[in-house]
Coordinates of C-alpha atoms in Angstrom, one line a residue:
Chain R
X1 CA 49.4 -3.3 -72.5
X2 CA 49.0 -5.2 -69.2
X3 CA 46.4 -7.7 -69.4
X4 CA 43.8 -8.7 -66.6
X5 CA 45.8 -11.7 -66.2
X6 CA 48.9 -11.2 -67.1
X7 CA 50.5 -8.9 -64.7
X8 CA 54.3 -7.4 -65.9
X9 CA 56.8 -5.7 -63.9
X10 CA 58.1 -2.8 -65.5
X11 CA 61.4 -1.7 -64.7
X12 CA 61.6 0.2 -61.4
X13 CA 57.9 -0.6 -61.0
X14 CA 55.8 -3.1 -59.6
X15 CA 52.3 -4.6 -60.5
X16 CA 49.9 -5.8 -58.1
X17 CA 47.0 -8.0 -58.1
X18 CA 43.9 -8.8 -56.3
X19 CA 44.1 -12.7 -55.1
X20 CA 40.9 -14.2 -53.6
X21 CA 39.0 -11.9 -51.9
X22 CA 40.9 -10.7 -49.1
X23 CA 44.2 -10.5 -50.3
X24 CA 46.8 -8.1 -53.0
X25 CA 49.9 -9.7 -54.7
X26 CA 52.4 -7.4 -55.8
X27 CA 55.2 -8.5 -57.6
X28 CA 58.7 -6.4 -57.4
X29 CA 62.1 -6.8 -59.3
X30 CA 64.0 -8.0 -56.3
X31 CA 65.1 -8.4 -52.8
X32 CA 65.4 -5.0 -52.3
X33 CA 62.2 -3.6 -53.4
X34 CA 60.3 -6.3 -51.7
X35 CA 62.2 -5.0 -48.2
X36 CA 61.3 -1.3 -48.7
X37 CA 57.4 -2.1 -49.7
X38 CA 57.5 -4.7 -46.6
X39 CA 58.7 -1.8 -44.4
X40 CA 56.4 0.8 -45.6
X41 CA 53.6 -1.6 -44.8
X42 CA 55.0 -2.2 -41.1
X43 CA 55.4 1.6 -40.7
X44 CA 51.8 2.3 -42.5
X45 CA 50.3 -0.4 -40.3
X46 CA 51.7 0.8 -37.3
X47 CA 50.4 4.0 -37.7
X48 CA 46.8 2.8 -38.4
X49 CA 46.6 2.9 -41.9
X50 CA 45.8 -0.4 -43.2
X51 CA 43.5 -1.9 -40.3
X52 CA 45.1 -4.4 -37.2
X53 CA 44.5 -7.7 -38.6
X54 CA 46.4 -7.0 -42.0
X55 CA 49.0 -9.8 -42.9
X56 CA 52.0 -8.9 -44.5
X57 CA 54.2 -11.1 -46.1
X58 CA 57.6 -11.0 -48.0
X59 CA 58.6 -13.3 -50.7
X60 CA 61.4 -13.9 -52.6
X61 CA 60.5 -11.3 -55.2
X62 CA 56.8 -10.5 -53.9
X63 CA 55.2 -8.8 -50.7
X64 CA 51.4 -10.1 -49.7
X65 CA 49.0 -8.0 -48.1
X66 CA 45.9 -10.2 -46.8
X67 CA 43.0 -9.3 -44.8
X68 CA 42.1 -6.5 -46.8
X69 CA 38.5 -5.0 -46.5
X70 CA 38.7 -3.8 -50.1
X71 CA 41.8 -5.5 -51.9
X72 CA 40.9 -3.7 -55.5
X73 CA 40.9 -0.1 -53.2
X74 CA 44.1 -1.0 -52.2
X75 CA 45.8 -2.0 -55.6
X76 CA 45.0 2.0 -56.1
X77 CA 46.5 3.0 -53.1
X78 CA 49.5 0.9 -53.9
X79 CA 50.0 3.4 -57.1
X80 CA 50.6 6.1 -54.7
X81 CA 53.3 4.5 -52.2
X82 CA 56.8 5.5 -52.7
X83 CA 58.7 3.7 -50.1
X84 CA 62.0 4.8 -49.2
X85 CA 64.6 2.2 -50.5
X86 CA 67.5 3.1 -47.6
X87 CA 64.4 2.7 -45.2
X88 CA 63.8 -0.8 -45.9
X89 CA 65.0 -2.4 -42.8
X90 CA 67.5 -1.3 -40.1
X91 CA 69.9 -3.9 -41.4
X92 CA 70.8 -5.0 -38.0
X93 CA 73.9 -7.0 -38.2
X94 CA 73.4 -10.7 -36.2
X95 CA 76.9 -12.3 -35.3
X96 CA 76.0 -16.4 -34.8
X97 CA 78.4 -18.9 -33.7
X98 CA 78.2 -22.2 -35.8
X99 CA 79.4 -25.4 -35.1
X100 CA 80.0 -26.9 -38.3
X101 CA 79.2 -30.5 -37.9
X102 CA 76.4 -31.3 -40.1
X103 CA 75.7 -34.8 -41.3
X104 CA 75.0 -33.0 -44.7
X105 CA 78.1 -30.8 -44.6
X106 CA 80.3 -33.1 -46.9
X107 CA 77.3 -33.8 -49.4
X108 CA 77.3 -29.8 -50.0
X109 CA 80.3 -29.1 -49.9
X110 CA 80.6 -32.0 -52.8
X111 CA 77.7 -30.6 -54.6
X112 CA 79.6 -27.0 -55.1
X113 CA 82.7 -28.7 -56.1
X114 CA 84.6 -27.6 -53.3
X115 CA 86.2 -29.0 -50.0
X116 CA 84.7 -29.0 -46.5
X117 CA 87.0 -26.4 -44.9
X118 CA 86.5 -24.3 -48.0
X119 CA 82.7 -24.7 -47.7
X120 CA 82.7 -23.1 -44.1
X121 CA 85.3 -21.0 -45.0
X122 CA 82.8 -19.5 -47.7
X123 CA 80.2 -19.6 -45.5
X124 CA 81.3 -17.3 -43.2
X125 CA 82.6 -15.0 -45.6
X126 CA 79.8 -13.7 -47.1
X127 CA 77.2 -11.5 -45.4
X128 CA 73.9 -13.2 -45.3
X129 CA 70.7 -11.5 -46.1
X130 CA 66.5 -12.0 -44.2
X131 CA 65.2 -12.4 -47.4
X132 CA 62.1 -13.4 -45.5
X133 CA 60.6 -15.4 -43.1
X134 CA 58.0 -18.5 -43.5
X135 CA 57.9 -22.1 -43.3
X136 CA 57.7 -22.2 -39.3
X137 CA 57.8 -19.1 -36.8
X138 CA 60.9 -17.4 -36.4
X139 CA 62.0 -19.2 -39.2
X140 CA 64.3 -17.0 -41.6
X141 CA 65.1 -17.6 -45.3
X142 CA 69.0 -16.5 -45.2
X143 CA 70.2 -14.9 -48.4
X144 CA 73.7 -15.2 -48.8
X145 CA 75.3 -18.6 -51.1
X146 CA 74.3 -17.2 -54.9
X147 CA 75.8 -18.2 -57.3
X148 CA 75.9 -21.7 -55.8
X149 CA 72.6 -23.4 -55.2
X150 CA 72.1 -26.6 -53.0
X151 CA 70.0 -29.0 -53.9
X152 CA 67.1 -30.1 -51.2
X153 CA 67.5 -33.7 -50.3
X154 CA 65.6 -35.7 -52.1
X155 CA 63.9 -37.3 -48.9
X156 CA 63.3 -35.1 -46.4
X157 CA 64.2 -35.8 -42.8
X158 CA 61.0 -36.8 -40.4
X159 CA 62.7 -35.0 -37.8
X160 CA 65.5 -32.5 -37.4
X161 CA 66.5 -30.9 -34.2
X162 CA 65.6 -27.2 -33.2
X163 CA 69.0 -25.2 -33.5
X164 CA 70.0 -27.5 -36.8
X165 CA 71.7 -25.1 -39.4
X166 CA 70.7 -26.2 -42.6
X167 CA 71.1 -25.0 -46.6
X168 CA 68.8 -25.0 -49.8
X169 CA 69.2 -23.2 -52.8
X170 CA 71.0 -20.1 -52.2
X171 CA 69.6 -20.5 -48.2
X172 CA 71.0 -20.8 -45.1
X173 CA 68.0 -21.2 -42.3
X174 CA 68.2 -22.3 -38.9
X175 CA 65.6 -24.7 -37.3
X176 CA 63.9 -22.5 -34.4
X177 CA 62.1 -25.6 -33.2
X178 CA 62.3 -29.7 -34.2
X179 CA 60.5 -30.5 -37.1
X180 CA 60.3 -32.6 -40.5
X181 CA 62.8 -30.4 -42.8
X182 CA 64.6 -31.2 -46.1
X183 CA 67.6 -29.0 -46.0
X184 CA 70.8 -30.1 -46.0
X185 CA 72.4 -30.0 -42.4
X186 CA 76.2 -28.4 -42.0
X187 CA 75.9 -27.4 -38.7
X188 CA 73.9 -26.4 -35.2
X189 CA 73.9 -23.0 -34.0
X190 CA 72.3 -22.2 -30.3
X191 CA 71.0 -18.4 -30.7
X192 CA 68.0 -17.5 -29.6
X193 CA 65.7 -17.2 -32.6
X194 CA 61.6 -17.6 -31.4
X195 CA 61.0 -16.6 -27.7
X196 CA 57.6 -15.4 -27.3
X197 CA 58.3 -14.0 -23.9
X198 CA 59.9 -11.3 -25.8
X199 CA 58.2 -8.4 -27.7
X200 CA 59.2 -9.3 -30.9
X201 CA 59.4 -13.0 -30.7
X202 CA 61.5 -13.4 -33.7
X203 CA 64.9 -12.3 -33.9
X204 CA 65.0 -11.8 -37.4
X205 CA 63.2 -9.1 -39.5
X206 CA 63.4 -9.0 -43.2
X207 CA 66.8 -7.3 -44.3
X208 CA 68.8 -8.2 -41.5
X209 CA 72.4 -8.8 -41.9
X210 CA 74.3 -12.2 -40.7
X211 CA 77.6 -12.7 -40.4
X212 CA 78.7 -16.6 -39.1
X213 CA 81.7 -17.5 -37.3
X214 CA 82.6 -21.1 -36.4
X215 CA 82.4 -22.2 -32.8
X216 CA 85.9 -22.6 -31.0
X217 CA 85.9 -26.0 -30.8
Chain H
X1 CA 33.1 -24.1 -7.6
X2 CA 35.8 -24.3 -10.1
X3 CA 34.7 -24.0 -13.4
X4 CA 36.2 -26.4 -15.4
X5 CA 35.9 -29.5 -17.6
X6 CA 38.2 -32.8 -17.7
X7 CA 38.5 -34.9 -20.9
X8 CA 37.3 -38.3 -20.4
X9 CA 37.8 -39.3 -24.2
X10 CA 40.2 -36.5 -26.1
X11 CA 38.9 -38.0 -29.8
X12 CA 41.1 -38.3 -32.5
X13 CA 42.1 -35.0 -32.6
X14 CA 40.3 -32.3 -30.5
X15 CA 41.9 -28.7 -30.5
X16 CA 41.0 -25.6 -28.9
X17 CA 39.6 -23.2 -31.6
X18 CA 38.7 -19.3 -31.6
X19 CA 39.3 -17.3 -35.0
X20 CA 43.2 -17.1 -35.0
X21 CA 45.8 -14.8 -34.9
X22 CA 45.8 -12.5 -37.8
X23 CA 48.2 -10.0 -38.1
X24 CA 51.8 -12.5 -37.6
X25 CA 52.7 -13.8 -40.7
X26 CA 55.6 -11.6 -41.1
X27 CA 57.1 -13.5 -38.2
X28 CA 56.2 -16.9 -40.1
X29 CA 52.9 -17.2 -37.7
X30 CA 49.3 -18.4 -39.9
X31 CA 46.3 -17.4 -38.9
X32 CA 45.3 -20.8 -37.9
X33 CA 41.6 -21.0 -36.0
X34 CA 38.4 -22.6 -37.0
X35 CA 38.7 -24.8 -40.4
X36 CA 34.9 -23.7 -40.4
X37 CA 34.0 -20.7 -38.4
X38 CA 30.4 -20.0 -38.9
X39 CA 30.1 -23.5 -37.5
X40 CA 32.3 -22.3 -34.1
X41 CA 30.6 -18.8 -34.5
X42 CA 27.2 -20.3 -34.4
X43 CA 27.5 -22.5 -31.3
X44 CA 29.1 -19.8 -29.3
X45 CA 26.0 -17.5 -30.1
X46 CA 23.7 -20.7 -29.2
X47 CA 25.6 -20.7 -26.0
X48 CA 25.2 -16.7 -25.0
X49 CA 29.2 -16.7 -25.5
X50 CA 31.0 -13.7 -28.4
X51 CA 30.9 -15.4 -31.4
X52 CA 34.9 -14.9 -31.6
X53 CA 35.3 -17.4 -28.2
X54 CA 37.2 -20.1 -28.4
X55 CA 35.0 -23.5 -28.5
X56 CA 36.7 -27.2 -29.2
X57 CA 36.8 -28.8 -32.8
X58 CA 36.8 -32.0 -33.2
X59 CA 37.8 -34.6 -35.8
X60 CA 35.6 -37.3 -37.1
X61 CA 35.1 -39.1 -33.9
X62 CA 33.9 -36.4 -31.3
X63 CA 34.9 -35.9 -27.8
X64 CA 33.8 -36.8 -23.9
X65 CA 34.6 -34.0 -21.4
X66 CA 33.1 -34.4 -17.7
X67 CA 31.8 -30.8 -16.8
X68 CA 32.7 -29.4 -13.0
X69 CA 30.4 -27.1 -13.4
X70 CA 26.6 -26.4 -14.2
X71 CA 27.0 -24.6 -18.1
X72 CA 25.3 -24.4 -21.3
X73 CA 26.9 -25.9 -24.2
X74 CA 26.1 -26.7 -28.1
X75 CA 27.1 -28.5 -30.8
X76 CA 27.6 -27.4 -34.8
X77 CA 29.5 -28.5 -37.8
X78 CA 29.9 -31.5 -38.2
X79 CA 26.4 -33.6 -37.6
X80 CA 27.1 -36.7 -34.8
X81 CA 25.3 -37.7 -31.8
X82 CA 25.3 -35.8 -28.9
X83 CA 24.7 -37.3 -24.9
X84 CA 24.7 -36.2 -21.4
X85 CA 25.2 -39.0 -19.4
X86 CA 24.1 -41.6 -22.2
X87 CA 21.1 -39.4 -22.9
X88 CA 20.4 -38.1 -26.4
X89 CA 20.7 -34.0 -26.3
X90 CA 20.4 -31.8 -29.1
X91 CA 22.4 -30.9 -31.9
X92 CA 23.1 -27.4 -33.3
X93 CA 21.0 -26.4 -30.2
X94 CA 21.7 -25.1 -26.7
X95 CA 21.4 -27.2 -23.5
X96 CA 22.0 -27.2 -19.9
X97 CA 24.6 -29.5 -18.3
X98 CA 24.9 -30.1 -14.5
X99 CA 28.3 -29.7 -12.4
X100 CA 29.0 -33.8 -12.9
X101 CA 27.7 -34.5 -16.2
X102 CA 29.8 -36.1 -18.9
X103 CA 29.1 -34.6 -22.3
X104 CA 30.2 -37.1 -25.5
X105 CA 30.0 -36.2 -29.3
X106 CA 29.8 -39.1 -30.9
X107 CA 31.1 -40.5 -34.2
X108 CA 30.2 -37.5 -37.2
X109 CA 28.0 -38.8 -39.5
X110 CA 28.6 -36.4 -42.0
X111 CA 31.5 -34.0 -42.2
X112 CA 34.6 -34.0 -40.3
X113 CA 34.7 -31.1 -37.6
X114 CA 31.8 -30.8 -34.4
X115 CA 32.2 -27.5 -32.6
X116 CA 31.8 -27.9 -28.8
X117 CA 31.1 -23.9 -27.7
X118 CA 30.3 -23.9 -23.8
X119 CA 29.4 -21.1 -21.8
X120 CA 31.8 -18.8 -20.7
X121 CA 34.3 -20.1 -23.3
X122 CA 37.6 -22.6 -22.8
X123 CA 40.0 -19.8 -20.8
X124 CA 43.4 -21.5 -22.0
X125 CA 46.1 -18.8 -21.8
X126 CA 46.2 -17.0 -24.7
X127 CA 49.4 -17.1 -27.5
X128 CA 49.9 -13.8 -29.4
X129 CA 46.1 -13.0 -29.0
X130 CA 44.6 -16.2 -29.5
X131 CA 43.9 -19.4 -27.9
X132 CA 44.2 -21.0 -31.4
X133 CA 45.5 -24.8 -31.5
X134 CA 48.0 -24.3 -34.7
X135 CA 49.0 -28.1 -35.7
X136 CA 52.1 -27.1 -37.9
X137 CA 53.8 -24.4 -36.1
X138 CA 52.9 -25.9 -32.7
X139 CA 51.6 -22.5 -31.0
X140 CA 48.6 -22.5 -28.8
X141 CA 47.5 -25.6 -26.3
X142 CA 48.1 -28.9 -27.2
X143 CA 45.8 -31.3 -28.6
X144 CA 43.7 -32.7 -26.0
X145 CA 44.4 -35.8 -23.7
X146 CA 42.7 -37.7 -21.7
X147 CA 43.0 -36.4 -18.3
X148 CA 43.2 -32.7 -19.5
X149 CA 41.6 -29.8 -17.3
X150 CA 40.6 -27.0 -19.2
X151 CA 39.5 -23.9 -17.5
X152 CA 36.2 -22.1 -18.3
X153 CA 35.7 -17.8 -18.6
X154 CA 32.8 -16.6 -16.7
X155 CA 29.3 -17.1 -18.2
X156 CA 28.3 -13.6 -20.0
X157 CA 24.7 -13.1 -20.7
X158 CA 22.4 -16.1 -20.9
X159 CA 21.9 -17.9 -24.2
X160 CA 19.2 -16.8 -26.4
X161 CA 16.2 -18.1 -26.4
X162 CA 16.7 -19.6 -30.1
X163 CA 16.5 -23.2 -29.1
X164 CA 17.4 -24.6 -32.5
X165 CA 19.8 -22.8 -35.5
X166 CA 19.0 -24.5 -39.1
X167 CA 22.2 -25.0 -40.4
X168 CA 23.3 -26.4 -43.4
X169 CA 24.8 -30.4 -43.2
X170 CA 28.1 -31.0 -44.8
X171 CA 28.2 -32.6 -48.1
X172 CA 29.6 -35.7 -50.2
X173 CA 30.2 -33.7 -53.4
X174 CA 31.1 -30.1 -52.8
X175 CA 31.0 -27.4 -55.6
X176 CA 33.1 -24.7 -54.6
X177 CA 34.3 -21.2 -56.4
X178 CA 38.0 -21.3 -57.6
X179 CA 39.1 -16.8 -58.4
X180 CA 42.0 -17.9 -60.8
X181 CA 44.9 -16.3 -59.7
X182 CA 47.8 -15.3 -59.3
X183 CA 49.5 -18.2 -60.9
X184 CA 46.6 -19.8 -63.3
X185 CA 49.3 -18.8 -66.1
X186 CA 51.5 -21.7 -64.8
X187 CA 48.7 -24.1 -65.8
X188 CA 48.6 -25.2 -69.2
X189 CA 46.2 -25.6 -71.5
X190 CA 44.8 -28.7 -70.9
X191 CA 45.0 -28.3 -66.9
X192 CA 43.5 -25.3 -67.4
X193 CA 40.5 -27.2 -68.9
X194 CA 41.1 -30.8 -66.1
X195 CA 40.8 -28.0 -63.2
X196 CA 37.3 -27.5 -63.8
X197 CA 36.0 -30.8 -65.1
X198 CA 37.8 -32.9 -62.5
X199 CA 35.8 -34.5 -59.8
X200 CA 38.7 -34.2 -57.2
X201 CA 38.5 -36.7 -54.2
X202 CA 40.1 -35.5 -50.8
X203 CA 42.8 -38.0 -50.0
X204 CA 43.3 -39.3 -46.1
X205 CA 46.3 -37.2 -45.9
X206 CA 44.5 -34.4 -45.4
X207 CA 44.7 -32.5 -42.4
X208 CA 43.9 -28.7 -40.8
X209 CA 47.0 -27.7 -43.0
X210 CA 45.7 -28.7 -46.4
X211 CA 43.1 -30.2 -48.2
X212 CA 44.9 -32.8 -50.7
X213 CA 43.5 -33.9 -53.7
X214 CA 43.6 -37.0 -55.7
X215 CA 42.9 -36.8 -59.8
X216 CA 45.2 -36.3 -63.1
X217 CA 47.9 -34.6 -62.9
X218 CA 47.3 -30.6 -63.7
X219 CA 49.8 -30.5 -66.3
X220 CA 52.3 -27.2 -65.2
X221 CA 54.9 -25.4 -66.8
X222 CA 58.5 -25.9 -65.9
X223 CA 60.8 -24.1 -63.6
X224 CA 61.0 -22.4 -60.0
X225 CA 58.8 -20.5 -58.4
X226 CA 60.7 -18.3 -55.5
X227 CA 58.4 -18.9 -52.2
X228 CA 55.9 -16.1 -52.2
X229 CA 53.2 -15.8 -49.3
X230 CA 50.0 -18.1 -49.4
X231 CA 46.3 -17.1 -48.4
X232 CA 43.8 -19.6 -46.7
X233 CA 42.2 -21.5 -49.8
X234 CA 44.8 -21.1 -51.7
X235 CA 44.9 -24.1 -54.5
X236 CA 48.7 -24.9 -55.3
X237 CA 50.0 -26.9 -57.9
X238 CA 53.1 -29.3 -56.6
X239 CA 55.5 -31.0 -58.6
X240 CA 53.0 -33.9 -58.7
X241 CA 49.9 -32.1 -60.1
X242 CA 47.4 -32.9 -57.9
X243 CA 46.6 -30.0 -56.4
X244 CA 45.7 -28.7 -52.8
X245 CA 43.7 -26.6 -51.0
X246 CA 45.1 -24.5 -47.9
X247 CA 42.8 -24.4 -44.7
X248 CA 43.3 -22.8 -41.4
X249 CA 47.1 -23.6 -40.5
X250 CA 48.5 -23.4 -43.3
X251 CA 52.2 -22.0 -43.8
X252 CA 52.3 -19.0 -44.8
X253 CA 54.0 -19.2 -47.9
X254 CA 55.1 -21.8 -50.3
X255 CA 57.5 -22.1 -53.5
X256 CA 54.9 -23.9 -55.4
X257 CA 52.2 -21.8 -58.2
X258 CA 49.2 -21.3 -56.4
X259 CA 46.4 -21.2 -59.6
X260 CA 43.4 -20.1 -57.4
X261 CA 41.5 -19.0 -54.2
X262 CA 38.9 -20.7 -52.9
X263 CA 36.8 -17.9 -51.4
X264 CA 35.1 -17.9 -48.2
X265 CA 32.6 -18.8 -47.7
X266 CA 33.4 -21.9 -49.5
X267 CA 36.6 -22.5 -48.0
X268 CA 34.4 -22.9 -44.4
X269 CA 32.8 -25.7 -46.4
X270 CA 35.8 -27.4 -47.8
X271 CA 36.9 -27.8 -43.9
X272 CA 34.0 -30.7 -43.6
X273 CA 35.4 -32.3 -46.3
X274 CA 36.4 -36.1 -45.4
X275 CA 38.3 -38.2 -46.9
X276 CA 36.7 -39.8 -50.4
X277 CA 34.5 -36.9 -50.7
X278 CA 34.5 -35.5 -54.4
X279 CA 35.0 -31.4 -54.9
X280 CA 34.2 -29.7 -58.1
X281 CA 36.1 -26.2 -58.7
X282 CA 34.4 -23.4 -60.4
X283 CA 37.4 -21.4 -62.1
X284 CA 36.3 -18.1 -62.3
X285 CA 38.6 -14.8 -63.3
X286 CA 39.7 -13.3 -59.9
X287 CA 41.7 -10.4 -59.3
X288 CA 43.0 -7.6 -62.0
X289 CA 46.7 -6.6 -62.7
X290 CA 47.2 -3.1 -61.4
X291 CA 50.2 -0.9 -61.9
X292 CA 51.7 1.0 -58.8
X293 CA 55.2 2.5 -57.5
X294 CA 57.5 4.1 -59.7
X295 CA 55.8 2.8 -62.8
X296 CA 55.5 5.8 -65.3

């Protein structure tokens, strides 16, 4: 029996719950799920259905919906959304140039036990994942490292340079504009990834694919 | 005639305010806006302007624009003297200013944010939708300088004839609703039972972005959170254990357990609250667990 305050995931399922008074929580299994319920939102939003100043925000294993007239309304309307998992995000595949030279690089590639070269050589073998954005606009958590997991540093930097690559846990996220940070640098990387001249001002949209390649150099 | 004002004395930190940009945080955009918004809603009414206009909020130590331009203007929030060229003018009331005059808030005597609404509202460009000053992602003007020229809209429909709002003062020890939620089970038992009893004092870091607290640690339970998305008021739990309180630009979501909500109104309140004040929580059961998707 679920609780009023302990919600549980079942499997396949989800669970959501009212937070303040504005605002619904519901917690999924994974990556996957939580693209699929974002992108049901977007499309349902789009199309009117859940009022224009609805927020909608993708964790790690959780998608927010704020700004809710009637958040315990929607919990039930939750129950009747099905969202289509091959839907979840047109997966568009970003190629991005690094140049690997990151004052953190050698820490990292320490921490995983490995060498430098094999570091970047990892790094650009595996196909990185949105997992979501946060933390500043435009700003993209980059799935893509597990098993490893880098440890933050323990002081973070007062300043690091828009364009910086940087990697935390199983992240890889690129600075879109200077600010304080505590990632771990390896690298700089000059895409374009906040431009609010354009219509959609970030480049990245939950379930994006990215693929790195280092910079000739 | 040009209808603008130039800052003579930009204050400590003096932003253009209107109610934010909902509707972004999937691109990693807060809401930002007012830190309290009946305050900026009430002087743009006092003013004749949509309460939605964007006014100036100020922090602790008020503002001195020189207006080009004859317009109305009022003061709210946070209580502090107001003058037009040295000579007393009302507070949370409308009042005339000639093309010339230099308008100063003064020093706050109670609070921490005066709302400046003028007529015809501040007519900075607008960024996705709203003229909104966010101080952590950096969208929306600058914080004013001295020297700054900031263009006026056109006067709507004259200002009521309300010449005085009664509205509440900020206070020195603020009670304020805490819905538990969605991470209260993170807290144990004896932080369970500190959140409540605590008289929490706002520490001088605190800023648009959060509220921090000083007290005993909230004892927590170990492990990771993975970052989930935050709501304005949210009260999170860091590493350290003192909590804090989200206001208006804060990020929009965070890896540590948020235990509770502080609703609005209250939250409006919590956005006077200066540094040594003392804030009681009143932990109450928020939301209920639902079932949806697939679930059989």
């Amino acid at each position: 029996m679920e609780t009023e305050r302990s919600p549980r995931p079942s499997a396949g399922g989800a669970a959501s719950r009212v937070v303040g008074t504005h605002a619904v929580l519901l917690e999924l299994d994974g990556l996957e799920q939580v693209w699929a319920y974002a992108a049901e939102a977007m499309r349902r939003r789009a199309a009117g259905q859940l009022g224009p100043a609805s927020d909608i925000v993708a964790g790690a294993r959780t998608v927010l919906f704020d700004g809710l007239a009637d958040p315990a309304a929607f919990c039930d309307e939750l129950a009747s959304w099905s969202p289509d998992p091959a839907a979840a995000s047109s997966g568009r595949l970003h190629e991005l140039e690094i140049r690997y030279d990151g004052e953190d690089l050698e820490v990292v590639a320490e921490q995983l036990g490995m060498g430098r070269e094999a570091f970047i050589e990892l790094h650009c073998a595996r196909e990185h994942r949105v997992a979501f954005l946060g933390f500043a606009p435009g700003f993209a958590y980059l799935a893509g490292l597990a098993p490893h997991r880098v440890a933050r540093r323990s002081t973070p930097r007062t300043r690091v340079e828009a364009g910086s690559v940087g990697v935390a846990d199983e992240y890889t996220g690129i600075y879109p504009r200077a600010s304080p940070g505590g990632w771990q640098l390896i690298g700089r990387c000059d895409a374009w990834l906040w431009d609010l001249d354009r219509q959609s001002p970030a480049r990245f949209a939950p379930g994006d694919r990215v693929r790195f390649v280092p910079a000739a150099a | 005639m040009s209808r603008t004002v130039t800052v003579v004395r930009p204050g400590a930190l003096t932003t253009v305010q209107d109610l934010g940009r909902p509707g972004f945080a999937h691109l990693g955009v807060g809401r930002s806006g007012a830190c309290d918004e009946p305050a900026l809603r009430l002087a743009n009414r006092l003013v004749g302007n949509p309460e939605p206009a964007a006014g100036l909020e100020t922090t602790l130590d008020g503002v001195a624009l020189r207006f080009l331009a004859d317009a109305y203007a009022a003061v709210t929030g946070a209580p502090a003297p107001v003058r037009v060229d040295g000579r007393p003018a009302p507070w949370a009331a409308g009042f005339g200013v000639r093309a010339g005059s230099v308008v100063e808030i003064g020093p706050a005597s109670a609070g921490v944010r005066s709302y400046l609404a003028i007529s015809g509202a501040i007519a900075v460009p607008e960024t996705l939708g709203s003229r909104a000053s966010d101080v952590l992602s950096g969208l929306g003007p600058a914080p004013l300088r001295a020297g700054d020229e900031l263009a006026l809209g056109a006067p709507g429909e004259p200002p009521p004839p309300v010449g005085f709002a009664p509205f509440p003062a900020p206070e020195d020890e603020l009670v304020v609703r805490c819905l538990l939620g969605p991470r209260e089970d993170w807290l144990l038992t004896a932080g369970r039972a500190a959140l409540g009893r605590t008289a929490w004092v706002v520490q001088s870091a605190s800023n648009r972005i959060a509220l921090r607290l000083g007290g005993p640690a909230l004892a927590l339970r170990r492990g990771e959170l993975p970052s989930e998305g935050l709501v304005l008021g949210a009260v999170q739990v860091p590493p350290s254990g003192e909590p804090l309180v989200f206001l208006a630009d804060h990020p929009v979501t965070g890896g540590y357990p948020v235990i509770g909500v502080v609703p609005e109104p209250d939250v409006w309140r919590l956005g006077q609250a200066r540094p040594g004040a003392r804030i009681r929580f009143l932990p109450r059961h928020g939301g209920h667990a639902r079932r949806s998707g697939q679930a059989p």
